[in-house]
Amino acid sequence: MIEVSKVHYDVIAITEKKVQLNITQAVEGLGWEEEEDELAMKITFELYNAKYNGSRLSSLIKIGCVVAIKAYWGSGKGIVAMGNVTECERSTTKADEVFNVVAYDNLYSMQRSQDNIYFAAGKGTKSALTEVFKNWGITLSSYSGPDVSHAKILYKNSYLGDVVRGILDEAKKKGGGKAIVRSTENKVSIVAVGGNKDIYHFEGNNSVSSKHKVSIANLVTRVKIVSSEKTDGLPKVEAVKNGKTEYGIFQKIVNHASSDNLSEAQETAQDMLDENGKPKETATVQAPDTPPVRKGDMVHLAVGALNGFYIVKSVQHDADSGKMTMQVEKADTTAKKKTETKKKTYKVGDVVNFHGGKHYISSYPGAKGYNVSAGRAKITIANGSGKAHPWHLVYENWSETHVYGWVDDGSFD
């Protein structure tokens, strides 16, 4: 539980000589944000150029220095934002001297960079993304996203943020579930959207407000599949899929080569209708700052026209005002049901992706369990006689996960 009256923050800076400074008293206008279409978290604040052990802060906190925000919320505490200083703007008056400081987390270099990426058909989502990040000196600390087989992956002179989102979007279209990239204390993870264990509830009162919008600006109600073969005339129409045409005809085109399987093009068309085939509901919610809330988290809202579970698309935390602003969209429960229907069978010897959580000392009800991190593991026993926790997993890489015990159905894929 978040105790709003007890929420406060410390701002820590680490100098180039690895000295930790608590600069909280010299900081104003503290905020951090995660935007929908950006990989990196952004931190901003104003820093009064005070003296520390005889030296001005401006001589200690420079471009590249680490800054971290530690939050306290009564029942818990933790580092909620961390990054390297990328910008300092100096403002001097007769009265004082202030620096406007901007910092980004360790995904910033990938967000700003372009590259050429190629993987042959059959590459798995996790393997592809692991390789993309490894090439930029980043090791994924955990992975709870989709892992499906992809068609050929090719990006030319593309921003790496677009590459990562593109690979994850394709995996989602193939039924793998939605995921995003996040950095926590300089450790990068692929996390399932809405997979947070603690779901915070916000309801309408004097401290919570919302704006709700329904729009058909990006509506798709018909998808036409056409041949991509070279021709001097119009391409041949191979199939047409209709959605909710009562809203009007809003048409998209899917190109299909005769050498490819038509059913895959039809699946792509259906995914377009599933994702954009109905009016899109979005909303802005302003609430008391809840430090652990991140982009990609699921929250529960009962504010004005909003009632139910929503996904945080972006979030801005404002420490000075004690408020946060979330852009949210309705959680798509139908997409989850669609994924659940594609249930895969597993057998002893399969190497699977454990989602993280509890492993138990036996398969029987009431067995003692312990929390372990996510990672790859091998199925060593199936259909345990106790039935409650029917699968026995053993870790593949101890540095990734320590799972070595009985786990539940649905805890891996």
Short mmCIF file of C-alpha atoms in Angstrom, two decimals:
data_model
loop_
_atom_site.label_atom_id
_atom_site.label_comp_id
_atom_site.label_asym_id
_atom_site.label_seq_id
_atom_site.Cartn_x
_atom_site.Cartn_y
_atom_site.Cartn_z
CA MET A 1 0.00 0.00 0.00
CA ILE A 2 1.18 3.52 -0.83
CA GLU A 3 0.97 5.96 2.08
CA VAL A 4 0.68 9.25 0.19
CA SER A 5 1.58 11.38 3.20
CA LYS A 6 4.87 9.52 3.59
CA VAL A 7 6.03 9.69 -0.04
CA HIS A 8 9.35 11.52 -0.34
CA TYR A 9 12.53 11.31 -2.41
CA ASP A 10 16.29 11.51 -2.22
CA VAL A 11 18.38 12.53 -5.22
CA ILE A 12 21.79 10.88 -5.33
CA ALA A 13 24.60 11.88 -7.69
CA ILE A 14 27.71 9.81 -8.38
CA THR A 15 30.67 11.86 -9.55
CA GLU A 16 33.29 10.83 -12.08
CA LYS A 17 35.48 9.87 -9.10
CA LYS A 18 32.70 7.50 -7.89
CA VAL A 19 31.82 9.69 -4.89
CA GLN A 20 28.13 9.52 -3.89
CA LEU A 21 26.52 12.86 -3.06
CA ASN A 22 23.05 13.37 -1.61
CA ILE A 23 22.02 16.53 -3.47
CA THR A 24 18.34 16.49 -2.44
CA GLN A 25 18.48 19.87 -0.65
CA ALA A 26 19.91 21.56 -3.76
CA VAL A 27 17.27 20.13 -6.14
CA GLU A 28 13.97 21.66 -7.27
CA GLY A 29 11.51 20.77 -10.03
CA LEU A 30 12.32 17.06 -9.83
CA GLY A 31 10.50 14.84 -12.32
CA TRP A 32 10.93 11.71 -14.40
CA GLU A 33 8.93 10.29 -17.26
CA GLU A 34 8.52 7.31 -19.56
CA GLU A 35 6.94 8.18 -22.91
CA GLU A 36 5.07 5.70 -25.09
CA ASP A 37 7.33 5.85 -28.15
CA GLU A 38 10.69 6.20 -26.39
CA LEU A 39 12.96 3.49 -25.00
CA ALA A 40 14.71 5.55 -22.34
CA MET A 41 13.40 7.09 -19.13
CA LYS A 42 14.07 10.84 -18.81
CA ILE A 43 14.95 12.62 -15.55
CA THR A 44 14.84 16.42 -15.13
CA PHE A 45 15.53 18.80 -12.24
CA GLU A 46 16.97 22.18 -11.36
CA LEU A 47 20.19 22.12 -9.34
CA TYR A 48 21.27 25.06 -7.17
CA ASN A 49 25.02 25.51 -7.52
CA ALA A 50 25.76 25.08 -3.83
CA LYS A 51 29.12 24.23 -2.29
CA TYR A 52 29.99 20.69 -1.22
CA ASN A 53 33.20 20.28 0.83
CA GLY A 54 34.46 23.56 -0.60
CA SER A 55 33.67 22.73 -4.25
CA ARG A 56 30.72 23.94 -6.32
CA LEU A 57 28.32 21.22 -7.45
CA SER A 58 28.88 22.39 -11.03
CA SER A 59 32.48 21.16 -10.77
CA LEU A 60 31.39 17.77 -9.41
CA ILE A 61 28.27 16.88 -11.41
CA LYS A 62 29.15 16.79 -15.10
CA ILE A 63 27.98 15.23 -18.34
CA GLY A 64 27.99 11.45 -17.90
CA CYS A 65 27.64 11.46 -14.12
CA VAL A 66 25.03 9.11 -12.66
CA VAL A 67 21.94 10.46 -10.91
CA ALA A 68 19.43 8.28 -9.10
CA ILE A 69 16.07 8.97 -7.47
CA LYS A 70 15.31 6.93 -4.37
CA ALA A 71 11.67 6.98 -3.32
CA TYR A 72 10.09 6.18 0.03
CA TRP A 73 6.36 5.41 0.28
CA GLY A 74 5.70 4.24 3.80
CA SER A 75 5.41 0.52 3.12
CA GLY A 76 8.40 0.40 0.80
CA LYS A 77 11.34 2.13 -0.80
CA GLY A 78 13.57 1.76 -3.82
CA ILE A 79 15.41 3.34 -6.74
CA VAL A 80 12.65 4.43 -9.14
CA ALA A 81 14.81 6.25 -11.70
CA MET A 82 18.48 6.19 -12.65
CA GLY A 83 20.40 7.69 -15.53
CA ASN A 84 23.41 9.55 -16.81
CA VAL A 85 23.50 13.32 -17.19
CA THR A 86 23.18 14.27 -20.86
CA GLU A 87 22.54 18.01 -20.61
CA CYS A 88 23.31 20.90 -18.25
CA GLU A 89 21.98 24.39 -18.91
CA ARG A 90 23.46 27.12 -16.72
CA SER A 91 21.37 30.07 -15.60
CA THR A 92 23.04 32.86 -13.64
CA THR A 93 21.53 35.87 -11.85
CA LYS A 94 22.86 38.24 -9.18
CA ALA A 95 21.10 36.18 -6.54
CA ASP A 96 22.14 32.66 -7.43
CA GLU A 97 23.19 30.17 -10.06
CA VAL A 98 21.03 27.27 -11.19
CA PHE A 99 21.57 24.36 -13.58
CA ASN A 100 18.77 22.69 -15.52
CA VAL A 101 19.84 19.05 -15.60
CA VAL A 102 18.59 16.35 -17.98
CA ALA A 103 19.52 12.68 -17.59
CA TYR A 104 18.48 9.48 -19.39
CA ASP A 105 18.79 5.82 -18.44
CA ASN A 106 21.14 3.39 -20.18
CA LEU A 107 18.75 2.80 -23.10
CA TYR A 108 19.45 6.32 -24.37
CA SER A 109 22.29 5.34 -26.71
CA MET A 110 20.07 2.79 -28.45
CA GLN A 111 17.22 5.28 -28.65
CA ARG A 112 19.48 7.79 -30.44
CA SER A 113 21.30 5.31 -32.70
CA GLN A 114 20.67 3.70 -36.08
CA ASP A 115 21.85 0.34 -37.36
CA ASN A 116 21.28 -2.37 -39.98
CA ILE A 117 19.73 -5.56 -38.62
CA TYR A 118 19.24 -8.91 -40.36
CA PHE A 119 18.07 -12.30 -39.11
CA ALA A 120 17.14 -15.24 -41.32
CA ALA A 121 13.64 -16.71 -41.09
CA GLY A 122 13.06 -18.89 -38.03
CA LYS A 123 14.82 -16.65 -35.50
CA GLY A 124 13.05 -16.53 -32.12
CA THR A 125 11.99 -13.23 -30.54
CA LYS A 126 14.14 -13.66 -27.43
CA SER A 127 17.20 -14.75 -29.40
CA ALA A 128 16.89 -11.84 -31.84
CA LEU A 129 16.45 -9.19 -29.15
CA THR A 130 19.21 -10.66 -26.98
CA GLU A 131 21.58 -10.36 -29.93
CA VAL A 132 20.49 -6.81 -30.78
CA PHE A 133 21.14 -5.66 -27.21
CA LYS A 134 24.38 -7.63 -26.90
CA ASN A 135 25.76 -5.82 -29.95
CA TRP A 136 25.29 -2.61 -27.98
CA GLY A 137 26.98 -3.92 -24.86
CA ILE A 138 23.72 -4.54 -23.00
CA THR A 139 22.89 -7.88 -21.38
CA LEU A 140 19.20 -8.50 -20.77
CA SER A 141 18.81 -9.17 -17.04
CA SER A 142 15.40 -10.83 -17.45
CA TYR A 143 12.97 -11.72 -20.20
CA SER A 144 9.23 -12.26 -19.69
CA GLY A 145 8.16 -11.25 -23.19
CA PRO A 146 7.00 -13.31 -26.19
CA ASP A 147 9.21 -15.86 -27.90
CA VAL A 148 7.83 -16.86 -31.29
CA SER A 149 9.45 -17.83 -34.58
CA HIS A 150 9.80 -14.88 -36.97
CA ALA A 151 9.90 -14.52 -40.71
CA LYS A 152 13.03 -12.83 -42.11
CA ILE A 153 13.88 -9.76 -40.02
CA LEU A 154 15.47 -6.91 -41.99
CA TYR A 155 15.93 -3.28 -40.94
CA LYS A 156 18.07 -0.83 -42.95
CA ASN A 157 19.44 2.37 -41.40
CA SER A 158 16.74 2.13 -38.73
CA TYR A 159 16.64 3.59 -35.23
CA LEU A 160 17.16 0.80 -32.73
CA GLY A 161 14.07 1.83 -30.80
CA ASP A 162 12.02 1.18 -33.94
CA VAL A 163 13.80 -2.16 -34.44
CA VAL A 164 13.04 -3.37 -30.91
CA ARG A 165 9.43 -2.23 -31.02
CA GLY A 166 9.01 -3.71 -34.50
CA ILE A 167 10.25 -7.15 -33.42
CA LEU A 168 8.01 -7.11 -30.34
CA ASP A 169 5.01 -5.91 -32.39
CA GLU A 170 5.47 -8.76 -34.86
CA ALA A 171 5.68 -11.24 -31.98
CA LYS A 172 2.43 -9.85 -30.59
CA LYS A 173 0.70 -10.27 -33.96
CA LYS A 174 1.77 -13.90 -33.92
CA GLY A 175 -0.02 -14.42 -30.60
CA GLY A 176 3.02 -14.00 -28.38
CA GLY A 177 1.60 -11.26 -26.15
CA LYS A 178 2.56 -7.61 -25.76
CA ALA A 179 5.84 -6.57 -24.15
CA ILE A 180 8.09 -3.52 -23.73
CA VAL A 181 11.70 -2.74 -22.84
CA ARG A 182 12.48 -1.13 -19.48
CA SER A 183 15.60 -0.31 -17.51
CA THR A 184 15.67 -0.60 -13.72
CA GLU A 185 18.84 0.49 -11.90
CA ASN A 186 20.77 0.12 -15.17
CA LYS A 187 19.50 -3.45 -15.68
CA VAL A 188 17.53 -3.86 -18.92
CA SER A 189 14.58 -6.24 -19.13
CA ILE A 190 11.88 -7.23 -21.59
CA VAL A 191 8.67 -7.26 -19.55
CA ALA A 192 5.17 -8.41 -20.39
CA VAL A 193 2.73 -5.50 -20.54
CA GLY A 194 0.35 -5.72 -17.59
CA GLY A 195 2.51 -8.35 -15.91
CA ASN A 196 3.14 -6.38 -12.71
CA LYS A 197 2.30 -8.23 -9.48
CA ASP A 198 1.18 -5.15 -7.54
CA ILE A 199 -1.80 -3.50 -9.26
CA TYR A 200 -2.62 -0.07 -7.83
CA HIS A 201 -6.23 1.13 -7.59
CA PHE A 202 -7.25 4.77 -8.15
CA GLU A 203 -10.77 6.06 -7.63
CA GLY A 204 -12.41 9.42 -8.22
CA ASN A 205 -11.99 11.87 -5.36
CA ASN A 206 -10.58 15.34 -4.75
CA SER A 207 -7.03 14.17 -5.60
CA VAL A 208 -7.75 12.08 -8.71
CA SER A 209 -9.07 13.40 -12.03
CA SER A 210 -9.34 12.08 -15.58
CA LYS A 211 -9.99 12.96 -19.21
CA HIS A 212 -11.52 10.26 -21.39
CA LYS A 213 -11.50 10.14 -25.22
CA VAL A 214 -13.09 7.79 -27.73
CA SER A 215 -11.80 8.09 -31.32
CA ILE A 216 -11.97 6.34 -34.69
CA ALA A 217 -8.95 8.26 -36.05
CA ASN A 218 -6.96 5.03 -36.53
CA LEU A 219 -9.91 2.72 -37.19
CA VAL A 220 -9.50 -0.17 -39.67
CA THR A 221 -12.70 -1.88 -40.80
CA ARG A 222 -11.55 -3.64 -43.98
CA VAL A 223 -8.27 -5.26 -44.99
CA LYS A 224 -7.59 -6.20 -48.60
CA ILE A 225 -4.93 -8.80 -49.38
CA VAL A 226 -3.36 -8.22 -52.79
CA SER A 227 -0.64 -9.91 -54.80
CA SER A 228 2.78 -8.29 -54.52
CA GLU A 229 3.99 -9.80 -57.80
CA LYS A 230 5.28 -7.31 -60.38
CA THR A 231 2.61 -6.41 -62.91
CA ASP A 232 1.82 -3.55 -65.29
CA GLY A 233 -1.80 -3.57 -64.17
CA LEU A 234 -3.62 -3.50 -60.88
CA PRO A 235 -2.52 -6.11 -58.33
CA LYS A 236 -4.77 -9.13 -57.99
CA VAL A 237 -7.09 -9.11 -54.95
CA GLU A 238 -6.64 -12.47 -53.20
CA ALA A 239 -8.88 -11.97 -50.15
CA VAL A 240 -10.87 -9.32 -48.29
CA LYS A 241 -11.52 -9.31 -44.55
CA ASN A 242 -14.27 -7.09 -43.14
CA GLY A 243 -14.55 -5.86 -39.58
CA LYS A 244 -17.02 -3.43 -38.00
CA THR A 245 -18.00 -1.70 -41.25
CA GLU A 246 -20.97 -0.05 -39.55
CA TYR A 247 -18.49 2.70 -38.63
CA GLY A 248 -17.68 3.17 -42.32
CA ILE A 249 -15.03 1.72 -44.64
CA PHE A 250 -11.47 2.39 -43.48
CA GLN A 251 -9.26 0.13 -45.57
CA LYS A 252 -5.70 -1.15 -45.27
CA ILE A 253 -3.71 -3.22 -47.76
CA VAL A 254 -1.63 -6.34 -47.05
CA ASN A 255 0.78 -7.38 -49.81
CA HIS A 256 1.15 -11.10 -50.39
CA ALA A 257 3.67 -12.91 -52.59
CA SER A 258 2.42 -16.02 -54.37
CA SER A 259 5.35 -17.96 -52.90
CA ASP A 260 4.14 -17.26 -49.36
CA ASN A 261 1.36 -18.96 -47.43
CA LEU A 262 -1.90 -17.04 -47.91
CA SER A 263 -3.06 -18.03 -44.42
CA GLU A 264 -0.22 -15.96 -42.88
CA ALA A 265 -1.38 -12.88 -44.81
CA GLN A 266 -4.93 -13.55 -43.59
CA GLU A 267 -3.67 -13.79 -40.00
CA THR A 268 -1.91 -10.44 -40.43
CA ALA A 269 -5.13 -8.93 -41.78
CA GLN A 270 -7.10 -10.31 -38.86
CA ASP A 271 -4.53 -8.92 -36.41
CA MET A 272 -5.05 -5.46 -37.95
CA LEU A 273 -8.79 -5.76 -37.37
CA ASP A 274 -8.32 -7.11 -33.85
CA GLU A 275 -6.00 -4.25 -32.90
CA ASN A 276 -7.61 -1.31 -34.72
CA GLY A 277 -11.07 -2.58 -35.66
CA LYS A 278 -13.01 -0.73 -33.00
CA PRO A 279 -13.03 2.83 -31.61
CA LYS A 280 -9.94 3.45 -29.51
CA GLU A 281 -10.44 4.55 -25.92
CA THR A 282 -7.65 6.53 -24.30
CA ALA A 283 -7.54 8.58 -21.15
CA THR A 284 -5.35 10.86 -19.07
CA VAL A 285 -5.39 10.37 -15.32
CA GLN A 286 -3.81 12.65 -12.75
CA ALA A 287 -3.35 11.13 -9.30
CA PRO A 288 -1.16 11.36 -6.20
CA ASP A 289 2.35 10.29 -7.12
CA THR A 290 2.79 6.55 -6.78
CA PRO A 291 6.55 6.06 -7.23
CA PRO A 292 6.58 2.38 -8.32
CA VAL A 293 4.16 2.91 -11.26
CA ARG A 294 5.94 2.37 -14.58
CA LYS A 295 5.09 2.42 -18.26
CA GLY A 296 3.57 -0.93 -19.20
CA ASP A 297 2.03 -1.54 -15.78
CA MET A 298 -1.61 -2.47 -15.28
CA VAL A 299 -3.67 -0.26 -12.94
CA HIS A 300 -7.28 -0.40 -11.82
CA LEU A 301 -9.35 2.78 -12.23
CA ALA A 302 -12.76 3.87 -11.02
CA VAL A 303 -12.61 7.51 -12.12
CA GLY A 304 -15.40 9.19 -14.10
CA ALA A 305 -16.05 7.17 -17.25
CA LEU A 306 -13.12 4.86 -16.48
CA ASN A 307 -13.97 1.66 -14.66
CA GLY A 308 -11.79 -1.44 -14.86
CA PHE A 309 -8.23 -2.47 -15.68
CA TYR A 310 -6.03 -0.17 -17.79
CA ILE A 311 -2.49 -0.25 -19.18
CA VAL A 312 -0.15 2.68 -18.51
CA LYS A 313 1.09 3.87 -21.93
CA SER A 314 3.18 6.71 -20.50
CA VAL A 315 3.72 8.26 -17.07
CA GLN A 316 5.18 11.52 -15.75
CA HIS A 317 6.11 11.78 -12.07
CA ASP A 318 6.31 15.26 -10.49
CA ALA A 319 7.99 15.16 -7.10
CA ASP A 320 7.39 18.84 -6.28
CA SER A 321 3.62 18.70 -6.74
CA GLY A 322 3.35 15.15 -5.42
CA LYS A 323 1.32 14.14 -8.50
CA MET A 324 1.73 11.89 -11.51
CA THR A 325 0.04 11.95 -14.90
CA MET A 326 -0.70 8.67 -16.70
CA GLN A 327 -1.79 8.10 -20.28
CA VAL A 328 -3.77 4.87 -20.18
CA GLU A 329 -5.76 2.59 -22.45
CA LYS A 330 -8.25 -0.12 -21.66
CA ALA A 331 -6.58 -3.46 -21.00
CA ASP A 332 -7.35 -5.79 -23.91
CA THR A 333 -8.71 -8.89 -22.21
CA THR A 334 -9.77 -10.36 -25.57
CA ALA A 335 -6.13 -10.45 -26.69
CA LYS A 336 -5.26 -12.47 -23.59
CA LYS A 337 -8.06 -14.92 -24.28
CA LYS A 338 -6.86 -15.29 -27.87
CA THR A 339 -3.36 -16.12 -26.67
CA GLU A 340 -4.64 -18.56 -24.06
CA THR A 341 -6.52 -20.56 -26.67
CA LYS A 342 -3.25 -21.36 -28.42
CA LYS A 343 -2.17 -23.68 -25.64
CA LYS A 344 1.06 -25.53 -26.32
CA THR A 345 1.89 -29.01 -25.13
CA TYR A 346 5.16 -29.63 -23.29
CA LYS A 347 7.24 -32.72 -22.52
CA VAL A 348 10.23 -33.76 -20.46
CA GLY A 349 13.41 -32.37 -21.99
CA ASP A 350 11.84 -29.19 -23.37
CA VAL A 351 13.73 -25.99 -22.58
CA VAL A 352 11.20 -23.31 -21.70
CA ASN A 353 11.07 -19.66 -20.62
CA PHE A 354 10.13 -19.56 -16.91
CA HIS A 355 8.22 -16.34 -16.16
CA GLY A 356 9.51 -15.97 -12.62
CA GLY A 357 7.64 -16.47 -9.36
CA LYS A 358 7.40 -19.38 -6.97
CA HIS A 359 8.90 -22.83 -7.27
CA TYR A 360 7.81 -25.42 -4.71
CA ILE A 361 9.53 -28.26 -2.85
CA SER A 362 6.89 -30.76 -4.04
CA SER A 363 3.98 -31.00 -6.48
CA TYR A 364 1.41 -31.41 -3.68
CA PRO A 365 -1.04 -28.75 -2.38
CA GLY A 366 0.34 -26.74 0.52
CA ALA A 367 3.97 -27.30 -0.45
CA LYS A 368 6.34 -24.54 0.65
CA GLY A 369 7.36 -22.21 -2.15
CA TYR A 370 10.13 -19.70 -2.79
CA ASN A 371 10.32 -16.80 -5.25
CA VAL A 372 12.90 -17.01 -8.03
CA SER A 373 13.64 -14.83 -11.05
CA ALA A 374 12.67 -15.51 -14.66
CA GLY A 375 14.89 -17.39 -17.10
CA ARG A 376 15.34 -20.45 -19.27
CA ALA A 377 14.91 -23.87 -17.65
CA LYS A 378 14.48 -27.53 -18.62
CA ILE A 379 11.42 -29.66 -17.84
CA THR A 380 12.71 -32.69 -15.94
CA ILE A 381 9.41 -34.14 -14.68
CA ALA A 382 5.88 -33.72 -16.05
CA ASN A 383 2.49 -34.43 -14.42
CA GLY A 384 3.68 -34.60 -10.83
CA SER A 385 1.51 -36.87 -8.72
CA GLY A 386 0.55 -34.03 -6.37
CA LYS A 387 -1.16 -32.20 -9.30
CA ALA A 388 -1.08 -28.74 -7.63
CA HIS A 389 2.33 -27.84 -9.13
CA PRO A 390 2.68 -30.40 -11.94
CA TRP A 391 5.96 -29.39 -13.64
CA HIS A 392 9.50 -29.77 -12.35
CA LEU A 393 12.00 -27.28 -13.81
CA VAL A 394 15.77 -27.06 -13.51
CA TYR A 395 17.64 -23.87 -14.43
CA GLU A 396 19.74 -23.68 -17.60
CA ASN A 397 21.86 -20.73 -16.44
CA TRP A 398 22.33 -20.11 -12.69
CA SER A 399 23.16 -16.42 -13.27
CA GLU A 400 19.79 -15.97 -15.01
CA THR A 401 17.43 -17.92 -12.73
CA HIS A 402 17.73 -20.26 -9.73
CA VAL A 403 14.56 -22.20 -10.47
CA TYR A 404 14.93 -25.80 -9.29
CA GLY A 405 11.60 -27.20 -8.21
CA TRP A 406 7.90 -27.70 -8.97
CA VAL A 407 5.96 -24.94 -10.73
CA ASP A 408 2.39 -24.22 -11.80
CA ASP A 409 0.67 -24.55 -15.16
CA GLY A 410 1.07 -21.31 -17.14
CA SER A 411 4.27 -20.27 -15.33
CA PHE A 412 6.40 -20.83 -18.45
CA ASP A 413 6.21 -20.88 -22.25
#
